[in-house]
């Protein structure tokens, strides 16, 4: 059977940085060609970065992408890379449209989510995404018009069908006609965001679609952090029977080269099937001379904890770097959340670029100060102690605050200190709250919630402990010092804003709370379903009300990497003004 | 011709408050019936409020809406209101679907944006929105599945076609088959958000569609504030020639009764046209006995300034009330922004519920303190002076801040004071920044940007002055005290964070800046187009870079009422991590 050496290049690019992204595409193409690749496939919208959001509606941005993909094609040929077939996602505009002919309800300028096929200095054809996802983190009906064709490119005697991301996930559309088109390989370019355990779902999907299409399937995915999204790579290839025989690592930029034996293209192309136009482009009719294939590799799967930790580290590292920061600053309370964030930050940007500030108050315990100092010593981050009482006192004297107002005041004075140091020295401030706290509004707005990024925003408290334990155990396994003091993991959580305070004064135990939040937030179940699941009605009422009331606080919280199925902000978009109240007690009576 | 007395009830409801919204519908139905109405039409999704956002994806919420519309139908009959025909927007679920049969890419549970026709204690039929807007402030592809029918209801011998909001705006769909269906009246129920001058567009649209449909057209719209959106009412009726002969006021809850003479229904209904199913429901074959009609009224149009001011006042009043606050607090600098916000707040919630805090620093001018005190005296709001130096000093001594960090510190100390008073006394804090400042990031994050609502968030600085002058002139015209000190309007704007500072140290004059922002932000034009329009390339580069860099600050800003075509947040959704740079100098060379 004809052979083909395919490179799946899972790159980490930056949204909007067309020049740098094009440079990367050229450099990774050269690397793949040096290793003998015949086709190099890059992810969905790799040239612009993903997601572009409303940049898609700016005419100047679409123009720049269109022009850049043409320049890229010429440059690849100029640099001696014209023979290889390059597949490169970019932003295009639907044929026959211009900025002047906008139609109500259709995205301005009719942008398309496209993938160019580049060969011998030209864009020889272009696939247009057919299924536009518009749920969860996706808003593609807002940004793109759909295509309605399947592109099939004959490369060295093999018919390669090309589709984009969601086209693989949904029934119908171009993937459904791949078999009728007689393709020997289905190539799917993706920018598919990370979510815990999604790699399993993806592997199964790829296997199933390969069987349906009756041909091998190659899947290349983006890598890197982009605001709340983390792309995990995990590119993979299955044979026509659905056996995954090559798989790239998660969270690492790289290029996976795989040799494929594929059926020779048939002579007569089908022009249309089930409403999808099939467009054939012939680059080479003849197969390559036989050559010795490479052995495919399957990257080892990560544990659940390693995967989540990797996502948070990459999300933070890329947010810092891509936004032009060099260092981060965080408040170190000695508690588990800030300890874990500190460990993550040290892994993301190096301890020399992490600044931990301990801000003890008159309510802070000795163990808090000790644990913070111990963490700093273990990790080697930059550590500074600034007691807050001298700054808290004048506010208390002037305003006469007490109770909750006094508690919040302490958190806000800390925030003013962090932001002052950030302004003076250019650090990005990290917020250390976790998803469980955020769910129920257990944080001080403009206090512990200030900052540019919140690594644990989508990590429930019970998972915070799991990740801390995993990180320490992983260090031990590697013969390194575990970064997080054991006492920070073991002690009961407390905000320490008044004497003797612990979180369970106001909240149920976190294992119970996280169970309820999984039902209410992740699964969108109602009070009645929570009660039916065995949770106590009074507690359901309390938790549901806390979650509903905290929407404004969550909106003000910095972005953080998406880890779970339903991250606040992108996945779960609720009104602030919202009088909807589910009555758990009524539900219990039904 | 047969007669009909139609009530268009433009209500102010609260998202999620099904019980209270249903009570309102009953009470306004009774009021309309007392005045002889035969049909009472309420706005789109009046039962749930609009927009419901991801509440549409919660099964328990859709269940509650479905159940509530049935209860409402029975209750209307029980309360002696069964004879009148009530049209009531509510959230439904597409026929044949349940929460268990979700399909990828289709909103979970298949919710529909529906309008029930209620008569004699029953929901006799239901229209489903066909065109789902998914641009600007709208995300309806995320939340609803579309309908594909035109409902025609025979009421007292007249065929009334019923459609929902966007169905009127876009070509094709049910409105396009109204003429073929032989309707005598096209009734459109809406939740159409306010935008400056949209009332003119709406009036023209209604006139054009009436002519296309060849019948009278009645348009009823929601009233009230919902987070960033303000609904302005402006319900209206045109005859078959497109003459608008009745129009309700903007920004006022109320019910407009109009008597119509309409063509008698024809005998043979059409069942389908251009792919749209036409569903006929007969309530009464026979026309009513002739009666003496009411004279229609056309509410006087508001000036541009009166309209914008009205939108901001209503947006603020409803945000305060619907979120359970009773009072507001704001920092009074003596400048034009906080002076205008204070005047708006006094109009929205009454001066007795407005708390103005003057926080002079060592850099504050005498005129600032005087102007703030003068404003307080003129409006009667609660006024308190708290100098910030005693609180600023300990931070400066401890942290050794200077330059921008010291400027920001002052703004943040003020914010800590406001939030402390808010926590202690329950006031909603108002942020006073305007759209021009926000565009270019001229504000201190966690400083002047704190608060729950930002009335001027979508008001450009040049419009701030126009509104201030208008408000004062309006007071004079009514023989009242103008609320805003003339000096606050006349003096050059300054943040007063360092000696002698004025805004034009860092920014171009506001009339020039607002012109550029109109091109770059409102119209989405690129650098090249701004240069072509005559703006100086260096200045274009500077402004475009400031706008692009300020995205994070804008995301952290509190919500504010949408006034312009492109409000930050809902209309303009851009990535934070975004390396896209338009080069104005390169553009100038092209």
Tab-separated table of C-alpha atoms in Angstrom, chain A residues 1-5 38 153-160 260-266 282-291:
chain	number	residue	atom	x	y	z
A	1	UNK	CA	0.000	0.000	0.000
A	2	UNK	CA	1.174	3.605	-0.555
A	3	UNK	CA	3.156	5.095	2.296
A	4	UNK	CA	3.018	8.525	3.912
A	5	UNK	CA	5.065	10.108	6.717
A	38	UNK	CA	5.589	14.330	3.606
A	153	UNK	CA	-6.530	16.017	-1.255
A	154	UNK	CA	-4.638	13.374	-3.173
A	155	UNK	CA	-1.130	13.240	-1.706
A	156	UNK	CA	1.350	10.688	-3.062
A	157	UNK	CA	-1.495	8.556	-4.359
A	158	UNK	CA	-3.531	8.672	-1.135
A	159	UNK	CA	-6.825	10.532	-0.737
A	160	UNK	CA	-6.667	12.539	2.482
A	260	UNK	CA	1.253	5.194	7.534
A	261	UNK	CA	0.445	2.467	5.018
A	262	UNK	CA	-2.775	3.582	3.377
A	263	UNK	CA	-5.044	2.372	0.585
A	264	UNK	CA	-4.333	3.772	-2.864
A	265	UNK	CA	-6.779	6.401	-4.086
A	266	UNK	CA	-9.571	5.184	-6.337
A	282	UNK	CA	-4.793	16.269	-6.742
A	283	UNK	CA	-1.255	17.067	-5.650
A	284	UNK	CA	0.426	13.769	-6.610
A	285	UNK	CA	-1.218	10.823	-8.351
A	286	UNK	CA	1.690	8.437	-7.806
A	287	UNK	CA	2.662	6.761	-4.543
A	288	UNK	CA	6.127	7.272	-3.110
A	289	UNK	CA	8.811	4.619	-3.597
A	290	UNK	CA	8.757	2.217	-0.672
A	291	UNK	CA	10.853	3.208	2.343
